[in-house]
mmCIF file of C-alpha atoms in Angstrom:
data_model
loop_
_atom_site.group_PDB
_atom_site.id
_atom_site.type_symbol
_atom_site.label_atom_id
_atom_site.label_comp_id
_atom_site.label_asym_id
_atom_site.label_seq_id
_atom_site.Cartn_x
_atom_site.Cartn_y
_atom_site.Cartn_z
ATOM 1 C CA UNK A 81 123.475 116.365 94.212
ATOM 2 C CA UNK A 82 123.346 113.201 94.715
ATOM 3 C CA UNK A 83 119.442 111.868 96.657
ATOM 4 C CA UNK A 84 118.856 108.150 97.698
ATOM 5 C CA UNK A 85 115.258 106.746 97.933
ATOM 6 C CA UNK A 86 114.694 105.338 101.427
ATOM 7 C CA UNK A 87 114.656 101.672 101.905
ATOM 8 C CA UNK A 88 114.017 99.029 104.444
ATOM 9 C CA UNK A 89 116.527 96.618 105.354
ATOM 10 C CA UNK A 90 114.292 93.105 105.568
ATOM 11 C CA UNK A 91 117.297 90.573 106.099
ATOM 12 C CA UNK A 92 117.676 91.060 109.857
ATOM 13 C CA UNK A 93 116.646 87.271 110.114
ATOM 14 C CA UNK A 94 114.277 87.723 112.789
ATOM 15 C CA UNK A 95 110.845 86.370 113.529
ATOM 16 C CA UNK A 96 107.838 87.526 112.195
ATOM 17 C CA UNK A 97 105.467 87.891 115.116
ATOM 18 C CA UNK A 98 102.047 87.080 114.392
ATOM 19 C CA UNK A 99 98.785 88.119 116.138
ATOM 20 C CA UNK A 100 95.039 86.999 115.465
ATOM 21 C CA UNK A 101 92.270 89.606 114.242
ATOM 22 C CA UNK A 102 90.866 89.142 117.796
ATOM 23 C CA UNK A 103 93.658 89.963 119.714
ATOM 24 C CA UNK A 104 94.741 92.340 117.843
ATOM 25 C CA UNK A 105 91.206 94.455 118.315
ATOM 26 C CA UNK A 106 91.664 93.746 121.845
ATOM 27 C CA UNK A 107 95.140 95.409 121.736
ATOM 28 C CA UNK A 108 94.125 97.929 119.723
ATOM 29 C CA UNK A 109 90.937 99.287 121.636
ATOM 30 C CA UNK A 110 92.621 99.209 124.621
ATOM 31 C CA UNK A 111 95.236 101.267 123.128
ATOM 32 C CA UNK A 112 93.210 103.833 122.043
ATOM 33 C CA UNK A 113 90.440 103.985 124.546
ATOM 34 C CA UNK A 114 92.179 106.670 126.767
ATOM 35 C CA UNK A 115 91.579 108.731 123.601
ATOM 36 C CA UNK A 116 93.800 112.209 122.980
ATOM 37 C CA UNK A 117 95.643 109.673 119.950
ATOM 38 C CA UNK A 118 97.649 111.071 116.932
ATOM 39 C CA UNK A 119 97.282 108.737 114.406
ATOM 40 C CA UNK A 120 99.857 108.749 111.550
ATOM 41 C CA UNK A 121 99.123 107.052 108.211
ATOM 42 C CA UNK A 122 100.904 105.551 104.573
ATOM 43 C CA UNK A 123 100.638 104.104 101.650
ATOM 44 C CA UNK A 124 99.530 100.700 103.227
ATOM 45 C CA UNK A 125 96.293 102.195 104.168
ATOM 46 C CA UNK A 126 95.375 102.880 100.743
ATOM 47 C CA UNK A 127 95.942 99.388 99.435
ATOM 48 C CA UNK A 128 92.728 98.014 99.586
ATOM 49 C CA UNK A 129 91.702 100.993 97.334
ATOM 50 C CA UNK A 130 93.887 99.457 94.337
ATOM 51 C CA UNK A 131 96.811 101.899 95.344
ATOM 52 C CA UNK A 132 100.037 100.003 95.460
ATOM 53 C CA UNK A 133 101.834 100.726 98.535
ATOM 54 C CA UNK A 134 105.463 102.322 97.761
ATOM 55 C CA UNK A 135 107.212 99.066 99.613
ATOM 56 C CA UNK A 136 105.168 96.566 100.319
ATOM 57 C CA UNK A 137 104.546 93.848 97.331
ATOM 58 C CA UNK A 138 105.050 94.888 94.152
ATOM 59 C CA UNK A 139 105.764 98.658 95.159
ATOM 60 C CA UNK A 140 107.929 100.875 93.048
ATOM 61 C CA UNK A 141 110.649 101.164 95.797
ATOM 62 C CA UNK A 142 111.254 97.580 95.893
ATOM 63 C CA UNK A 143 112.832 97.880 92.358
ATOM 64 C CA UNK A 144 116.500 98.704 92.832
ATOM 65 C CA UNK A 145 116.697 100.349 88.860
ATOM 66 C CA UNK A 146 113.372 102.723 89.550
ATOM 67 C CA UNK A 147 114.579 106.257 89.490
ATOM 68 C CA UNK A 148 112.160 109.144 90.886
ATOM 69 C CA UNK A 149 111.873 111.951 89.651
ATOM 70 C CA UNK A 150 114.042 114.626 92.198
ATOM 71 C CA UNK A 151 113.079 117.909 93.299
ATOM 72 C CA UNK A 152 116.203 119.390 91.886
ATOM 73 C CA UNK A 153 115.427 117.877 88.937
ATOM 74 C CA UNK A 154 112.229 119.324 88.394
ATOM 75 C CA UNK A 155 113.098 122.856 89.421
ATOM 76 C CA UNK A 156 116.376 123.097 87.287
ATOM 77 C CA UNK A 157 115.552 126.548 84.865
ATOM 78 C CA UNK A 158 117.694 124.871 82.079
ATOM 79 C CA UNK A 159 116.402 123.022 79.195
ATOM 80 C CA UNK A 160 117.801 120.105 81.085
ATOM 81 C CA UNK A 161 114.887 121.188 83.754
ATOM 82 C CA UNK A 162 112.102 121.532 81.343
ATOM 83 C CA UNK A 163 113.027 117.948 79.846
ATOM 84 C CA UNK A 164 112.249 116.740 83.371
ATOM 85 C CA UNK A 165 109.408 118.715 83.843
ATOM 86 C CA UNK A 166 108.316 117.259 80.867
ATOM 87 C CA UNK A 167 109.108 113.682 81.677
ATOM 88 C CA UNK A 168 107.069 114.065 84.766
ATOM 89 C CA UNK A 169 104.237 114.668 83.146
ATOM 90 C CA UNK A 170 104.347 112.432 80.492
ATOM 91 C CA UNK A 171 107.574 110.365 82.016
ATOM 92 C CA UNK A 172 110.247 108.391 79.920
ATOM 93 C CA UNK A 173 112.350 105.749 81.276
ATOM 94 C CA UNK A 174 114.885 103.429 79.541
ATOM 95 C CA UNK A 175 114.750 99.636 80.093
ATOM 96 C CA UNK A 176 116.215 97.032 79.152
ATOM 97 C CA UNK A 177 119.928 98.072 78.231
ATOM 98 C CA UNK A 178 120.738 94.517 76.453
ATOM 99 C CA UNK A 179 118.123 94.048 73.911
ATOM 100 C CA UNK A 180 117.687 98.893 74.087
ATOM 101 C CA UNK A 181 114.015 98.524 74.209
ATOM 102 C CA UNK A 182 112.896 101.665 74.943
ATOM 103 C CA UNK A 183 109.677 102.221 77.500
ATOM 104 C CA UNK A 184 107.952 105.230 78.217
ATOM 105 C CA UNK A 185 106.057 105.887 81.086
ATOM 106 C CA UNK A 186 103.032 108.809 81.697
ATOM 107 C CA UNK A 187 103.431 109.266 85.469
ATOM 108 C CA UNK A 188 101.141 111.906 85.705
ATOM 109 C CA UNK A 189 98.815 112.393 82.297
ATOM 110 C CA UNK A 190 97.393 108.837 82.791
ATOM 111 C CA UNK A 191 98.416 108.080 86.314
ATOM 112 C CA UNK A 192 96.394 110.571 87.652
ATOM 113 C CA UNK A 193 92.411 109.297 86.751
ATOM 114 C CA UNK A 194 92.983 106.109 88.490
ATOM 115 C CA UNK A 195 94.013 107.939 91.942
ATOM 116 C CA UNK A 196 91.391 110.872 91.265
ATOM 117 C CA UNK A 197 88.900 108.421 91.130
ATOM 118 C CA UNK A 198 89.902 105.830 93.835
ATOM 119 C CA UNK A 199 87.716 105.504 96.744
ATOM 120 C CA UNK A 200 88.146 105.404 100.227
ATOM 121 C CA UNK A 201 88.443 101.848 101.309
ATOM 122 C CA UNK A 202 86.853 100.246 104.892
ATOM 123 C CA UNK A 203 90.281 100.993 106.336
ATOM 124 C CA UNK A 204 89.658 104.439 105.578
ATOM 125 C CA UNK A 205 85.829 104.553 107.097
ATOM 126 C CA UNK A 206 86.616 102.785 110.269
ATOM 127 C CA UNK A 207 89.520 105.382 110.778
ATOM 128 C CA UNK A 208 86.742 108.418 110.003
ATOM 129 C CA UNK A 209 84.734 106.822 112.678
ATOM 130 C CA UNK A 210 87.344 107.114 115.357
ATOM 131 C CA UNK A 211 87.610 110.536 113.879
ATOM 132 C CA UNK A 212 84.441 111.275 114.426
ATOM 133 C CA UNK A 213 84.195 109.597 117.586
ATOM 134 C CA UNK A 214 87.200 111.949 119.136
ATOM 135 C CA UNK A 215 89.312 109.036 119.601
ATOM 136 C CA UNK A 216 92.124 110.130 117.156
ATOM 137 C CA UNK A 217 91.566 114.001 117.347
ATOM 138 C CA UNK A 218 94.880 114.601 115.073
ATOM 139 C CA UNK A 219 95.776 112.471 111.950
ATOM 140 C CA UNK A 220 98.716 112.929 110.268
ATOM 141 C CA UNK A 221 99.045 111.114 106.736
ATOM 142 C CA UNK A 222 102.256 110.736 104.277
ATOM 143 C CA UNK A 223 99.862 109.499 101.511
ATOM 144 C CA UNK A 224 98.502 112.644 98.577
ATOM 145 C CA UNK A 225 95.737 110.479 97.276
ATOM 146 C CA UNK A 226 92.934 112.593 99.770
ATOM 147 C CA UNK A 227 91.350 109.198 100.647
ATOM 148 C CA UNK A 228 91.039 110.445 104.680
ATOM 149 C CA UNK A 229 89.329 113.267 103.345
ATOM 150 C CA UNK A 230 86.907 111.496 101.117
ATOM 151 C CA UNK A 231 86.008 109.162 104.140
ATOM 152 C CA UNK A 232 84.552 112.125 106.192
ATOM 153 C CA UNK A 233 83.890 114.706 104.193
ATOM 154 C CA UNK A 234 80.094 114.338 104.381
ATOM 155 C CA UNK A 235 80.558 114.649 108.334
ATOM 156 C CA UNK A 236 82.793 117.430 108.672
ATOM 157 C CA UNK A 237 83.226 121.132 106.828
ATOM 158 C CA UNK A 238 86.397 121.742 104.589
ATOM 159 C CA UNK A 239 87.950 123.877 107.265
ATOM 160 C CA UNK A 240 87.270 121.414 110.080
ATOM 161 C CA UNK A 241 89.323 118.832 107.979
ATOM 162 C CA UNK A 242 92.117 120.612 107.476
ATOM 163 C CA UNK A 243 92.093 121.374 111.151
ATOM 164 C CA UNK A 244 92.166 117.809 112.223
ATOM 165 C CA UNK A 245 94.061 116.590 109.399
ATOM 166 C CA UNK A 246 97.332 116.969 108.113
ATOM 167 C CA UNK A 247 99.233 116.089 104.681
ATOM 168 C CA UNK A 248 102.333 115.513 105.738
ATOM 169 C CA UNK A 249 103.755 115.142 101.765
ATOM 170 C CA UNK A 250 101.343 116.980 100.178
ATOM 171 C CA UNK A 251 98.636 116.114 97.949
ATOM 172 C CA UNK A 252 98.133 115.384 94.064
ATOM 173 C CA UNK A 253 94.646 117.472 93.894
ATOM 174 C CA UNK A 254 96.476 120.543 93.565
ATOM 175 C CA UNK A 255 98.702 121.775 90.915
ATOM 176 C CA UNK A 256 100.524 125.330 90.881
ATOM 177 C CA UNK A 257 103.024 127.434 88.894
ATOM 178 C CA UNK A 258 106.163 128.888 89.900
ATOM 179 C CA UNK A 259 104.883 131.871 90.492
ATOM 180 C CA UNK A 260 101.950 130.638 92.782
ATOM 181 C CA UNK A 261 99.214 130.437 90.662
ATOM 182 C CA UNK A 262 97.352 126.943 92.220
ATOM 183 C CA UNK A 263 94.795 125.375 90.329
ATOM 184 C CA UNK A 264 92.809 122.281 91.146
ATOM 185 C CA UNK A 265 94.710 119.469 89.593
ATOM 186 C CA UNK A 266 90.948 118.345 87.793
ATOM 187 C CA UNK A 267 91.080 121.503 86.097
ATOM 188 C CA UNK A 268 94.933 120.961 85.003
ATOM 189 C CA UNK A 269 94.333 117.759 83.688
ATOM 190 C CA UNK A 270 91.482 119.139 81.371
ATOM 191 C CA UNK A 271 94.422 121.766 80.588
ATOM 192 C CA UNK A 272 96.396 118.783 79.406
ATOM 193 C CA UNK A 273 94.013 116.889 76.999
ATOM 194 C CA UNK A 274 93.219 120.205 75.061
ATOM 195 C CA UNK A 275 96.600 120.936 74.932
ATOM 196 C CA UNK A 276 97.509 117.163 73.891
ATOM 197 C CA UNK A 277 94.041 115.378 71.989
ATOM 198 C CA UNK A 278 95.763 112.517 71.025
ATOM 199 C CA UNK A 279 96.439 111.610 74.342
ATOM 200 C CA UNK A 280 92.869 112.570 75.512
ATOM 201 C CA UNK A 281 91.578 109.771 72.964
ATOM 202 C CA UNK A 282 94.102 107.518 74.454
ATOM 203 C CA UNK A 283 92.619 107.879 78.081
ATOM 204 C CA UNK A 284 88.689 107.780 76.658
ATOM 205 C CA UNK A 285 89.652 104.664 75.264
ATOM 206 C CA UNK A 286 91.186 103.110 78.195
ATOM 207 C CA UNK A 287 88.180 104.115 80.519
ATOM 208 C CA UNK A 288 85.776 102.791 77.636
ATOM 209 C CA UNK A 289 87.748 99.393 77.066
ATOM 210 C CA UNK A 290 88.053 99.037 80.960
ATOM 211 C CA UNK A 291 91.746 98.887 80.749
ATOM 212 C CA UNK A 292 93.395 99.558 84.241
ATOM 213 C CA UNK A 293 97.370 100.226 84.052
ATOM 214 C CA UNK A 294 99.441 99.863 87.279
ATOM 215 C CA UNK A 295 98.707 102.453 89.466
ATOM 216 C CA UNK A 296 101.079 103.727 92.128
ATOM 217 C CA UNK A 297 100.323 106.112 95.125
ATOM 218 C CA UNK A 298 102.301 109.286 93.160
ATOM 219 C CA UNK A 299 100.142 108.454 89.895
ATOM 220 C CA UNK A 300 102.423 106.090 87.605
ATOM 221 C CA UNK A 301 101.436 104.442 84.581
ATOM 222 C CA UNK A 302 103.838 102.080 82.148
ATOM 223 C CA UNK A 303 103.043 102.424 78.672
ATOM 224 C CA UNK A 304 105.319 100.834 75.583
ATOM 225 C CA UNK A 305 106.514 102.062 72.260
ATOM 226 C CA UNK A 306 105.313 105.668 72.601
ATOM 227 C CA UNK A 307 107.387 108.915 72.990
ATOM 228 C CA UNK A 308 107.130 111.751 75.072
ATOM 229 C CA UNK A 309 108.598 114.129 73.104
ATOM 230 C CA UNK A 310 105.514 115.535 71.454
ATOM 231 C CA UNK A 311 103.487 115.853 75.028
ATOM 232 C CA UNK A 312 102.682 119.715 75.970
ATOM 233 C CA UNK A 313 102.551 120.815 79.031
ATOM 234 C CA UNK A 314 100.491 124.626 78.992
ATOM 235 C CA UNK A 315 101.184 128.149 79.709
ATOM 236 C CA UNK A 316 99.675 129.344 82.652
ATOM 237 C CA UNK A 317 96.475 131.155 81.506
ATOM 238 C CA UNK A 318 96.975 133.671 84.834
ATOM 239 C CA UNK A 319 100.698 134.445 83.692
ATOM 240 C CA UNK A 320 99.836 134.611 80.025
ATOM 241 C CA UNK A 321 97.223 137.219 81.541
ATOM 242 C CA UNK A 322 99.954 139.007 83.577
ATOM 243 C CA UNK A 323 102.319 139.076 80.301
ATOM 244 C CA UNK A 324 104.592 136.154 81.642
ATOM 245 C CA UNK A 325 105.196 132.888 79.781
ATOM 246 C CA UNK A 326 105.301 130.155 82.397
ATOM 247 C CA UNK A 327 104.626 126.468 81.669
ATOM 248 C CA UNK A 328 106.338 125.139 85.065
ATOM 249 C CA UNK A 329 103.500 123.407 86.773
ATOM 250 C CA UNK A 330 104.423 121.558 90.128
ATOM 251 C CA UNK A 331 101.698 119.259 92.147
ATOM 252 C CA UNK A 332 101.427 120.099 95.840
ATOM 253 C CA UNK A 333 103.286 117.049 96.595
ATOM 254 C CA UNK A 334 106.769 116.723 98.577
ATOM 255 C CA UNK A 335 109.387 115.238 96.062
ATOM 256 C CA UNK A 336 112.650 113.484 96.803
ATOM 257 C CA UNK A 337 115.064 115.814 97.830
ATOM 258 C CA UNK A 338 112.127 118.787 98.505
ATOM 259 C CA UNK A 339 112.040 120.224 102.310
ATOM 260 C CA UNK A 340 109.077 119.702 103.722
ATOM 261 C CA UNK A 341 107.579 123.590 104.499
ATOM 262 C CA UNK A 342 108.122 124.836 107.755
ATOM 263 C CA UNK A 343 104.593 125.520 108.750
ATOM 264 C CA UNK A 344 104.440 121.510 107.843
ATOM 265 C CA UNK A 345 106.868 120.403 109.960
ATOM 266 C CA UNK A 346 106.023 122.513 112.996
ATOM 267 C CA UNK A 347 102.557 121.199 113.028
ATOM 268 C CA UNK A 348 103.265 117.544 112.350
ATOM 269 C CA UNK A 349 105.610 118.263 115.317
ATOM 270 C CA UNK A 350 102.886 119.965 117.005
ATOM 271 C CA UNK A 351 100.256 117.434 116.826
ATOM 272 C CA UNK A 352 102.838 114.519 117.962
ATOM 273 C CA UNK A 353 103.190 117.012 121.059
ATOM 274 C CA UNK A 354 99.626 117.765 121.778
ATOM 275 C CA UNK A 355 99.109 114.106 122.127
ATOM 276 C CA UNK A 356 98.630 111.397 124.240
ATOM 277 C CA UNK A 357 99.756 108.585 122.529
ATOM 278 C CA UNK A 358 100.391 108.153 118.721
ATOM 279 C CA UNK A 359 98.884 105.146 116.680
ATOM 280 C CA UNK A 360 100.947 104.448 113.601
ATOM 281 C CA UNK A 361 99.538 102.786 110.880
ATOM 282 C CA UNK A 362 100.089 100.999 107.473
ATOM 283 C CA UNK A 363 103.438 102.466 107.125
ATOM 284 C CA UNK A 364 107.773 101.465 106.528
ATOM 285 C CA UNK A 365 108.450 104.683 108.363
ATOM 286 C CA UNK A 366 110.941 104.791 105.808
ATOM 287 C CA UNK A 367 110.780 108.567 105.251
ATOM 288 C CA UNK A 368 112.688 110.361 107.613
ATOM 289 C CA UNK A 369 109.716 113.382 107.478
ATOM 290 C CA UNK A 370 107.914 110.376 109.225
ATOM 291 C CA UNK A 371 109.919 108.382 111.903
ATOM 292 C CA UNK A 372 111.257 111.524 113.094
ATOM 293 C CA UNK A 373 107.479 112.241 114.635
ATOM 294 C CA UNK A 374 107.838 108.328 116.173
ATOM 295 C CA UNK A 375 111.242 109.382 117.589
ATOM 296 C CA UNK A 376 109.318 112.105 118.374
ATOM 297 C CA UNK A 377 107.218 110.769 120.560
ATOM 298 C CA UNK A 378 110.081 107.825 121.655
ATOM 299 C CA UNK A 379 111.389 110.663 123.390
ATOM 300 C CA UNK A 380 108.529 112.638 125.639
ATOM 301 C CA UNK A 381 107.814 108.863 126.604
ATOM 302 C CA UNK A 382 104.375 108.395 124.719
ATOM 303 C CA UNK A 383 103.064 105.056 124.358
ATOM 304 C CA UNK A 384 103.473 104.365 120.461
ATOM 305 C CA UNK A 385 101.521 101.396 118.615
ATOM 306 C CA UNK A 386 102.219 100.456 115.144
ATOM 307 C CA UNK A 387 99.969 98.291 112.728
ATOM 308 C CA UNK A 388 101.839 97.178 109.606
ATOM 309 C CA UNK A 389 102.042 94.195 107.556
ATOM 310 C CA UNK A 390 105.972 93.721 106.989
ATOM 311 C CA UNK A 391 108.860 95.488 108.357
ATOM 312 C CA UNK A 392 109.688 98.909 108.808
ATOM 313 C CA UNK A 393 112.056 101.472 110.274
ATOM 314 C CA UNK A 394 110.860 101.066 113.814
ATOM 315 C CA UNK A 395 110.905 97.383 114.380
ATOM 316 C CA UNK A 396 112.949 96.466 117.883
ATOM 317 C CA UNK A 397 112.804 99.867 119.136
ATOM 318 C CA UNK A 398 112.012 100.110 122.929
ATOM 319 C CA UNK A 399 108.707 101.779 123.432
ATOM 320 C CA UNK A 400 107.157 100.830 120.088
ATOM 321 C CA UNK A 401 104.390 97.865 120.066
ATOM 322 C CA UNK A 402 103.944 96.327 116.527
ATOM 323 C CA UNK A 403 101.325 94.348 115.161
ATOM 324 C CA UNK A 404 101.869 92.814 112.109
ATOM 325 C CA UNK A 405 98.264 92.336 110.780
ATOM 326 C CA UNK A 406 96.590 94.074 108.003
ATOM 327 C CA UNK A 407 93.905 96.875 109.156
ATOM 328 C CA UNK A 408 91.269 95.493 106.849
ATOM 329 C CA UNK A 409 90.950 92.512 109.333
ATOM 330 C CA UNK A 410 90.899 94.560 112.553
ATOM 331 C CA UNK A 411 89.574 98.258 112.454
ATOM 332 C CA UNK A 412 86.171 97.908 111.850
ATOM 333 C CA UNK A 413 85.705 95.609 114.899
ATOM 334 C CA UNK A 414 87.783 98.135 116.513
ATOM 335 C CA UNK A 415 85.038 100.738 116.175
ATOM 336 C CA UNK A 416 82.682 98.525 117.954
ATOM 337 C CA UNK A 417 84.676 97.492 120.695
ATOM 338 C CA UNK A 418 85.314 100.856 121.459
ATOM 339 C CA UNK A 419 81.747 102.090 121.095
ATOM 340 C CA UNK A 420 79.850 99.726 121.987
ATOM 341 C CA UNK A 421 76.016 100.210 121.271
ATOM 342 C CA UNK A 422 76.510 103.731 119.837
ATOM 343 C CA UNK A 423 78.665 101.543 117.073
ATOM 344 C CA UNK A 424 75.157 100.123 115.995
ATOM 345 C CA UNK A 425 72.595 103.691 117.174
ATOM 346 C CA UNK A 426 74.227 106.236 115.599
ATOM 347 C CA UNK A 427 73.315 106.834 111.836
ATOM 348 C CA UNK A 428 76.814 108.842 111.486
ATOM 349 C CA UNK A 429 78.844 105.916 112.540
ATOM 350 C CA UNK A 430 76.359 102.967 111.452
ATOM 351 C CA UNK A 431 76.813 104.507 107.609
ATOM 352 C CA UNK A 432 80.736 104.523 108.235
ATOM 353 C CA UNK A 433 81.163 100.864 109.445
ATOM 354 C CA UNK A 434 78.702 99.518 106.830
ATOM 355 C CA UNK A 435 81.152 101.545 104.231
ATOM 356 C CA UNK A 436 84.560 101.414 102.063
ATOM 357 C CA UNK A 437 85.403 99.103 99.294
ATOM 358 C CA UNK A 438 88.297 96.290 99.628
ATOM 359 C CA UNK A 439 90.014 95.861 95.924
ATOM 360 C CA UNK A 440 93.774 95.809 96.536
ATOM 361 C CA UNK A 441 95.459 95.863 93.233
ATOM 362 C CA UNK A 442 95.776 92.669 91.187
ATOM 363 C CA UNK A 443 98.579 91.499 90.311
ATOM 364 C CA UNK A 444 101.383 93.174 87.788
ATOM 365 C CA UNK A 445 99.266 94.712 84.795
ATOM 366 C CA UNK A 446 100.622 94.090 82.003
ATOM 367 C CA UNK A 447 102.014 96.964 80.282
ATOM 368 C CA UNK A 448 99.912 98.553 78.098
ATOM 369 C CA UNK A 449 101.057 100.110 74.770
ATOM 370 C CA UNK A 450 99.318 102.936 72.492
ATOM 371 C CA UNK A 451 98.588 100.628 69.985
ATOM 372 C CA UNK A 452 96.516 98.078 72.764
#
């Protein structure tokens, strides 16, 4: 089977547009006042949380030699399979060929912690308040790092979240077996240290030295001179319980060359439907599970905005206004142009504006080895 991870062509040799923070507000407010918006998310949004963005600068996609992990691949029953399965979560990768250096990479042990503990940045507050407000009654995001949830999860009940949001790839706060059991991932991850101590140290003494490897929006550390081969992913307790060895353990996220679920595509479907107009934001559109909803909407003739810093799969197509600013500069000041006084009267939204943190990930860590 052969999969290819989606890129963006950027030589097309055409201008860059540029637009200032004011008039892009203006745009944007006006865009959204009629309300009834679908709003449709990705990695970019999450940058200014210290998440890299998959292709923007820096991200993992941009590298021609980085090889995901493929659904396939993780599902195979062989030995071959359980290899991957273990790679994934503790993940080994092969560098330099000249000088066979070999580097090994925990995508998922040590990746995880920095995502878990991310937090929601301005981007992410301002977009709660239009939530909120019932300007964007439907959001649909591509990103599993539950940053939309975090934003408004003190204003709005579990269920009611899940009603007006949707996780288009999944999420990494989940973990289940093959046979269904799903655990939350926090609880897997304590699974893994007791099942691997030496690599629990490892971790405590990363988080006590401050260390901070290069985090990616999947969870992806790079470590150096280690191996994998001793790392132990557990046995279900439920199936050990039900007389079944099982240690395949799969995160609720979508992986290259995975279908989407039905149920997943017919809402995201749904909600592109149900709208008025669809604001797209901090996104390549790469991922077909995602520009299909802008073609979408292309074709029952909804207006179609999209915010991104860069290009992406949409640029040039008739129907589709892009603004190439970042969100950081704009959404905020969004809020209050749509609002107006209630932007500075009501506690709910006066609390979201004055929230959200703004650390986009430094440049390349260096690579951090057991031994650091």
């Amino acid at each position: 089977m052969r999969v290819s991870v989606p890129t963006i062509i950027t030589g097309s040799g055409a201008p860059k547009q540029t637009i200032s923070p004011a008039a892009a507000v203006e745009r944007i407010a006006d865009f959204l006042a009629p309300g009834k918006a679908t709003l449709l998310t990705g990695a970019g949004v999450s940058v200014a949380s210290g998440i890299r963005a998959y292709r923007g600068k820096d991200g993992r996609y941009m590298n021609p030699n980085y090889q995901p992990i493929l659904y396939h691949e993780l599902t195979d029953q062989s030995e071959k399979g359980f290899a991957f399965r273990q790679r994934y979560w503790y993940e080994f990768k092969s560098c330099s060929q000249s000088a066979r250096l070999m580097f090994y990479r925990l995508r998922s042990y040590l990746g995880y912690p920095p995502v878990r503990d991310a937090l929601p940045n301005t981007s992410h507050y301002a977009i709660a308040a239009l939530q909120y407000a019932s300007y964007l009654p439907r959001l649909v995001t591509q990103n599993v790092d539950g940053l939309h949830h975090k934003a408004i999860a003190h204003l709005w009940e579990p269920d009611h979240i899940q009603k007006q949001m949707l996780e288009l790839h999944g999420t990494l706060h989940r973990v289940h077996c093959k046979r269904g059991h799903i655990v939350p991932r926090d609880m897997f991850q304590d699974w893994l240290s007791s099942s691997n101590p030496q690599w629990k140290a490892f971790v405590d003494n990363l988080e006590k030295t401050g260390q901070k490897p290069r985090t990616n929006p999947d969870g992806d550390v790079e470590l150096e001179g280690v191996s994998y081969a001793d790392f132990v992913v557990p046995e279900c307790p439920q199936c050990t319980l039900e007389g079944q060895q099982n240690s395949f353990h799969k995160p609720e996220v979508i992986f290259f060359g995975e279908s989407i679920p039905s149920r997943i595509k017919d809402r995201s479907f749904h909600d592109i439907e149900q709208s008025e107009r669809v604001f797209v934001l901090g996104t390549t559109l790469a991922t077909y599970s995602a520009f299909r909803l802008v073609k979408r909407a292309l074709e029952l003739r909804k207006p179609v905005m999209l915010l991104n810093v860069g290009p992406t799969r949409a640029d040039g197509l008739p129907g589709v206004e892009k603004l190439e600013i970042s969100s950081s500069l704009v959404l905020r000041d969004v809020v209050r142009a749509l609002l107006g006084s209630r932007a500075s009267q009501d506690s709910a939204i006066v609390y979201l504006l004055q929230s959200g943190i703004h650390q986009p990930p430094a440049e390349d860590h260096k690579i951090i080895s057991r031994n650091t």
